[in-house]
Short mmCIF file of C-alpha atoms and ligand atoms in Angstrom, two decimals:
data_model
loop_
_atom_site.label_atom_id
_atom_site.label_comp_id
_atom_site.label_asym_id
_atom_site.label_seq_id
_atom_site.Cartn_x
_atom_site.Cartn_y
_atom_site.Cartn_z
CA UNK U 6 21.25 4.19 3.66
CA UNK U 7 23.86 4.27 6.38
CA UNK U 8 23.89 3.62 10.11
CA UNK U 9 23.66 7.28 11.16
CA UNK U 10 20.37 7.82 9.29
CA UNK U 11 17.09 7.46 11.12
CA UNK U 12 13.81 6.31 9.56
CA UNK U 13 12.59 9.84 8.72
CA UNK U 14 15.87 10.71 7.04
CA UNK U 15 15.80 7.51 5.04
CA UNK U 16 12.48 8.46 3.47
CA UNK U 17 12.99 12.22 3.31
CA UNK U 18 14.06 12.02 -0.32
CA UNK U 19 10.54 10.81 -1.11
CA UNK U 20 8.85 13.97 0.10
CA UNK U 21 7.75 16.49 -2.53
CA UNK U 22 9.45 19.86 -2.30
CA UNK U 23 7.27 21.83 -4.74
CA UNK U 24 5.30 24.58 -2.95
CA UNK U 25 1.76 25.18 -4.15
CA UNK U 26 0.14 28.59 -4.36
CA UNK U 27 -1.03 29.28 -0.75
CA UNK U 28 -4.71 29.62 -1.77
CA UNK U 29 -4.59 26.39 -3.74
CA UNK U 30 -2.82 24.69 -0.84
CA UNK U 31 -5.48 25.96 1.60
CA UNK U 32 -8.27 24.70 -0.68
CA UNK U 33 -6.61 21.29 -0.87
CA UNK U 34 -6.05 21.15 2.88
CA UNK U 35 -9.73 21.95 3.53
CA UNK U 36 -10.81 18.78 1.73
CA UNK U 37 -10.91 15.25 3.09
CA UNK U 38 -7.40 13.87 2.81
CA UNK U 39 -7.11 10.42 1.24
CA UNK U 40 -3.90 8.42 0.81
CA UNK U 41 -3.12 5.15 -0.95
CA UNK U 42 -0.02 2.97 -0.92
CA UNK U 43 1.08 -0.39 -2.29
CA UNK U 44 2.95 -2.94 -0.15
CA UNK U 45 3.56 -6.54 -1.31
CA UNK U 46 1.17 -6.87 -4.24
CA UNK U 47 1.18 -6.66 -8.01
CA UNK U 48 -0.44 -3.21 -8.45
CA UNK U 49 -3.51 -4.83 -9.95
CA UNK U 50 -5.57 -3.24 -7.18
CA UNK U 51 -4.12 0.14 -8.14
CA UNK U 52 -5.50 -0.44 -11.62
CA UNK U 53 -8.90 -1.00 -10.01
CA UNK U 54 -8.59 2.49 -8.47
CA UNK U 55 -8.10 3.77 -12.00
CA UNK U 56 -11.19 1.81 -13.04
CA UNK U 57 -13.23 4.30 -11.03
CA UNK U 58 -12.77 6.44 -14.14
CA UNK U 59 -14.73 9.68 -14.23
CA UNK U 60 -16.76 8.69 -11.16
CA UNK U 61 -13.79 9.72 -9.07
CA UNK U 62 -14.10 13.24 -10.47
CA UNK U 63 -17.46 13.57 -8.71
CA UNK U 64 -15.63 13.25 -5.38
CA UNK U 65 -12.78 15.63 -6.05
CA UNK U 66 -14.71 18.62 -4.72
CA UNK U 67 -14.65 16.94 -1.34
CA UNK U 68 -11.50 14.85 -1.50
CA UNK U 69 -7.79 15.43 -1.96
CA UNK U 70 -5.75 12.38 -2.88
CA UNK U 71 -2.57 13.31 -1.12
CA UNK U 72 -0.70 10.07 -1.76
CA UNK U 73 -1.31 7.42 -4.40
CA UNK U 74 0.27 4.10 -5.27
CA UNK U 75 1.15 5.63 -8.63
CA UNK U 76 3.69 8.01 -7.09
CA UNK U 77 4.60 5.38 -4.46
CA UNK U 78 5.57 8.06 -1.92
CA UNK U 79 5.63 6.10 1.29
CA UNK U 80 5.31 8.85 3.85
CA UNK U 81 2.39 11.20 4.59
CA UNK U 82 3.04 14.78 5.66
CA UNK U 83 -0.51 15.71 6.77
CA UNK U 84 -2.99 13.62 8.71
CA UNK U 85 -5.40 11.71 6.44
CA UNK U 86 -9.01 10.75 7.03
CA UNK U 87 -8.78 7.59 4.90
CA UNK U 88 -5.88 5.36 3.89
CA UNK U 89 -6.14 2.55 1.33
CA UNK U 90 -3.53 -0.22 1.51
CA UNK U 91 -2.85 -2.52 -1.42
CA UNK U 92 -0.69 -5.58 -0.78
CA UNK U 93 0.37 -7.35 2.38
CA UNK U 94 3.52 -7.71 4.47
CA UNK U 95 6.58 -9.45 3.05
CA UNK U 96 9.49 -7.39 4.40
CA UNK U 97 10.45 -4.96 7.14
CA UNK U 98 9.97 -1.92 4.93
CA UNK U 99 6.34 -2.99 4.34
CA UNK U 100 5.88 -3.08 8.13
CA UNK U 101 7.36 0.42 8.61
CA UNK U 102 5.18 1.86 5.84
CA UNK U 103 2.02 0.20 7.15
CA UNK U 104 2.69 1.42 10.71
CA UNK U 105 3.27 4.94 9.38
CA UNK U 106 -0.07 4.86 7.53
CA UNK U 107 -1.82 3.53 10.65
CA UNK U 108 -0.36 6.38 12.73
CA UNK U 109 -1.41 9.00 10.20
CA UNK U 110 -4.82 7.78 8.94
CA UNK U 111 -8.08 7.88 10.89
CA UNK U 112 -9.55 5.00 8.86
CA UNK U 113 -7.34 2.33 7.32
CA UNK U 114 -8.69 -0.03 4.64
CA UNK U 115 -7.09 -3.20 3.26
CA UNK U 116 -7.80 -3.42 -0.46
CA UNK U 117 -7.55 -6.75 -2.28
CA UNK U 118 -6.66 -10.33 -1.44
CA UNK U 119 -2.97 -9.62 -0.76
CA UNK U 120 -3.85 -6.96 1.82
CA UNK U 121 -6.77 -8.92 3.29
CA UNK U 122 -5.19 -12.36 3.70
CA UNK U 123 -1.76 -12.37 1.99
CA UNK U 124 -2.98 -13.37 -1.48
CA UNK U 125 -0.69 -14.87 -4.10
CA UNK U 126 2.58 -13.89 -2.30
CA UNK U 127 1.41 -15.96 0.70
CA UNK U 128 1.86 -19.10 -1.41
CA UNK U 129 5.46 -19.01 -0.21
CA UNK U 130 4.30 -19.55 3.36
CA UNK U 131 4.31 -23.32 2.83
CA UNK U 132 8.00 -23.23 1.93
CA UNK U 133 10.99 -22.43 4.15
CA UNK U 134 12.35 -18.96 3.41
CA UNK U 135 15.83 -20.30 2.63
CA UNK U 136 14.29 -22.63 0.04
CA UNK U 137 12.49 -19.67 -1.55
CA UNK U 138 15.82 -17.85 -1.83
CA UNK U 139 17.54 -20.90 -3.27
CA UNK U 140 14.82 -21.40 -5.85
CA UNK U 141 14.79 -17.69 -6.79
CA UNK U 142 18.51 -17.04 -6.98
CA UNK U 143 20.33 -20.36 -7.26
CA UNK U 144 18.17 -22.99 -8.93
CA UNK U 145 15.85 -20.80 -10.99
CA UNK U 146 15.61 -22.22 -14.52
CA UNK U 147 15.44 -18.74 -16.03
CA UNK U 148 18.71 -17.52 -14.46
CA UNK U 149 21.28 -16.65 -17.14
CA UNK U 150 23.83 -19.49 -17.27
CA UNK U 151 26.85 -17.19 -16.92
CA UNK U 152 25.42 -15.22 -13.99
CA UNK U 153 27.02 -15.82 -10.61
CA UNK U 154 24.49 -17.56 -8.41
CA UNK U 155 24.37 -15.77 -5.10
CA UNK U 156 21.57 -14.87 -2.74
CA UNK U 157 21.70 -11.05 -2.57
CA UNK U 158 22.39 -9.62 0.85
CA UNK U 159 23.12 -6.13 2.09
CA UNK U 160 22.48 -4.72 5.54
CA UNK U 161 20.56 -1.82 3.98
CA UNK U 162 18.11 -4.05 2.11
CA UNK U 163 14.75 -4.58 3.88
CA UNK U 164 14.69 -7.95 5.63
CA UNK U 165 12.30 -10.48 4.10
CA UNK U 166 9.76 -11.71 6.64
CA UNK U 167 9.65 -15.45 7.32
CA UNK U 168 6.01 -15.52 6.29
CA UNK U 169 3.84 -13.19 4.21
CA UNK U 170 1.19 -11.67 6.48
CA UNK U 171 -2.07 -9.80 5.98
CA UNK U 172 -2.06 -6.21 7.20
CA UNK U 173 -4.43 -6.76 10.11
CA UNK U 174 -1.85 -9.03 11.74
CA UNK U 175 0.47 -6.01 12.02
CA UNK U 176 -1.87 -3.05 12.71
CA UNK U 177 -5.59 -2.52 13.28
CA UNK U 178 -7.44 -2.41 9.97
CA UNK U 179 -10.89 -0.81 9.99
CA UNK U 180 -12.37 -2.19 6.76
CA UNK U 181 -11.63 -4.84 4.15
CA UNK U 182 -12.39 -4.83 0.41
CA UNK U 183 -11.90 -8.40 -0.91
CA UNK U 184 -11.09 -9.47 -4.45
CA UNK U 185 -8.09 -10.00 -6.70
CA UNK U 186 -8.47 -7.28 -7.66
CA UNK U 187 -11.63 -5.76 -6.17
CA UNK U 188 -14.05 -4.16 -8.57
CA UNK U 189 -13.31 -0.45 -9.09
CA UNK U 190 -16.97 0.24 -8.37
CA UNK U 191 -16.64 -1.40 -4.96
CA UNK U 192 -13.69 0.85 -4.08
CA UNK U 193 -15.61 3.88 -5.31
CA UNK U 194 -18.68 2.94 -3.26
CA UNK U 195 -16.60 2.58 -0.09
CA UNK U 196 -14.92 5.95 -0.65
CA UNK U 197 -18.19 7.67 -1.60
CA UNK U 198 -19.98 6.27 1.47
CA UNK U 199 -17.26 7.25 3.91
CA UNK U 200 -16.88 10.74 2.42
CA UNK U 201 -20.63 11.28 2.82
CA UNK U 202 -20.76 9.86 6.35
CA UNK U 203 -22.53 6.64 5.41
CA UNK U 204 -21.77 3.20 6.86
CA UNK U 205 -19.22 0.96 5.14
CA UNK U 206 -21.04 -1.61 3.02
CA UNK U 207 -20.31 -3.48 -0.18
CA UNK U 208 -23.31 -5.14 -1.89
CA UNK U 209 -22.86 -8.86 -2.56
CA UNK U 210 -23.07 -8.20 -6.29
CA UNK U 211 -19.94 -6.00 -6.07
CA UNK U 212 -17.95 -8.31 -3.79
CA UNK U 213 -15.34 -10.47 -5.44
CA UNK U 214 -13.53 -13.36 -3.80
CA UNK U 215 -11.44 -14.47 -6.78
FE1 LIG B 2 -2.52 -7.97 -7.39
FE2 LIG B 2 -4.61 -9.46 -6.71
FE3 LIG B 2 -2.82 -8.78 -4.87
FE4 LIG B 2 -4.44 -6.91 -5.87
S1 LIG B 2 -5.06 -8.69 -4.65
S2 LIG B 2 -2.24 -6.71 -5.52
S3 LIG B 2 -4.65 -7.63 -8.02
S4 LIG B 2 -2.45 -10.10 -6.67
#
């Protein structure tokens, strides 16, 4: 990344170039567009998406998943009805991606403890950032002994935020699915309800706060 590139150029290499058959493309475009992305998390919530198993197939007549955490493509090219966000905010690139999803999704949903309140990464919020860097790169007991001990820096690297933040502190979030990770059935219920025009609701039995 160099100084003359703007944000769109920086991410343009992420965009798919394969053209679909026009009829297939039209059929996909006619469906409800859903996008997912992972920010600062561990991808455990993405595995919960996969836990929807064959239930998800029942929605595919109505839904197109245009972006998923599995491909990790961080920009959307068509407006989406629903965006799912795994993980919270720990660097400037997370902020740019979250703002892009907010701009391009009608409904934005934080999925999992990291997205909802910061989760495990927020444990660093009690420690000064410089001390986190020192522990990670200088004093870490697992560092190879012969490795030069420097804190990596490059102007093109995303800047680490002083604190880890939940997504709703950066943009408006419409709904929250708690849990670490949430139950796949809870995610399916939310998607199924919204696709069929029902109110957002997660039964207590499906809610997880661990
Ligand atoms: Fe991983 Fe839990 Fe965070 Fe989900 S909420 S990304 S499972 S640490």
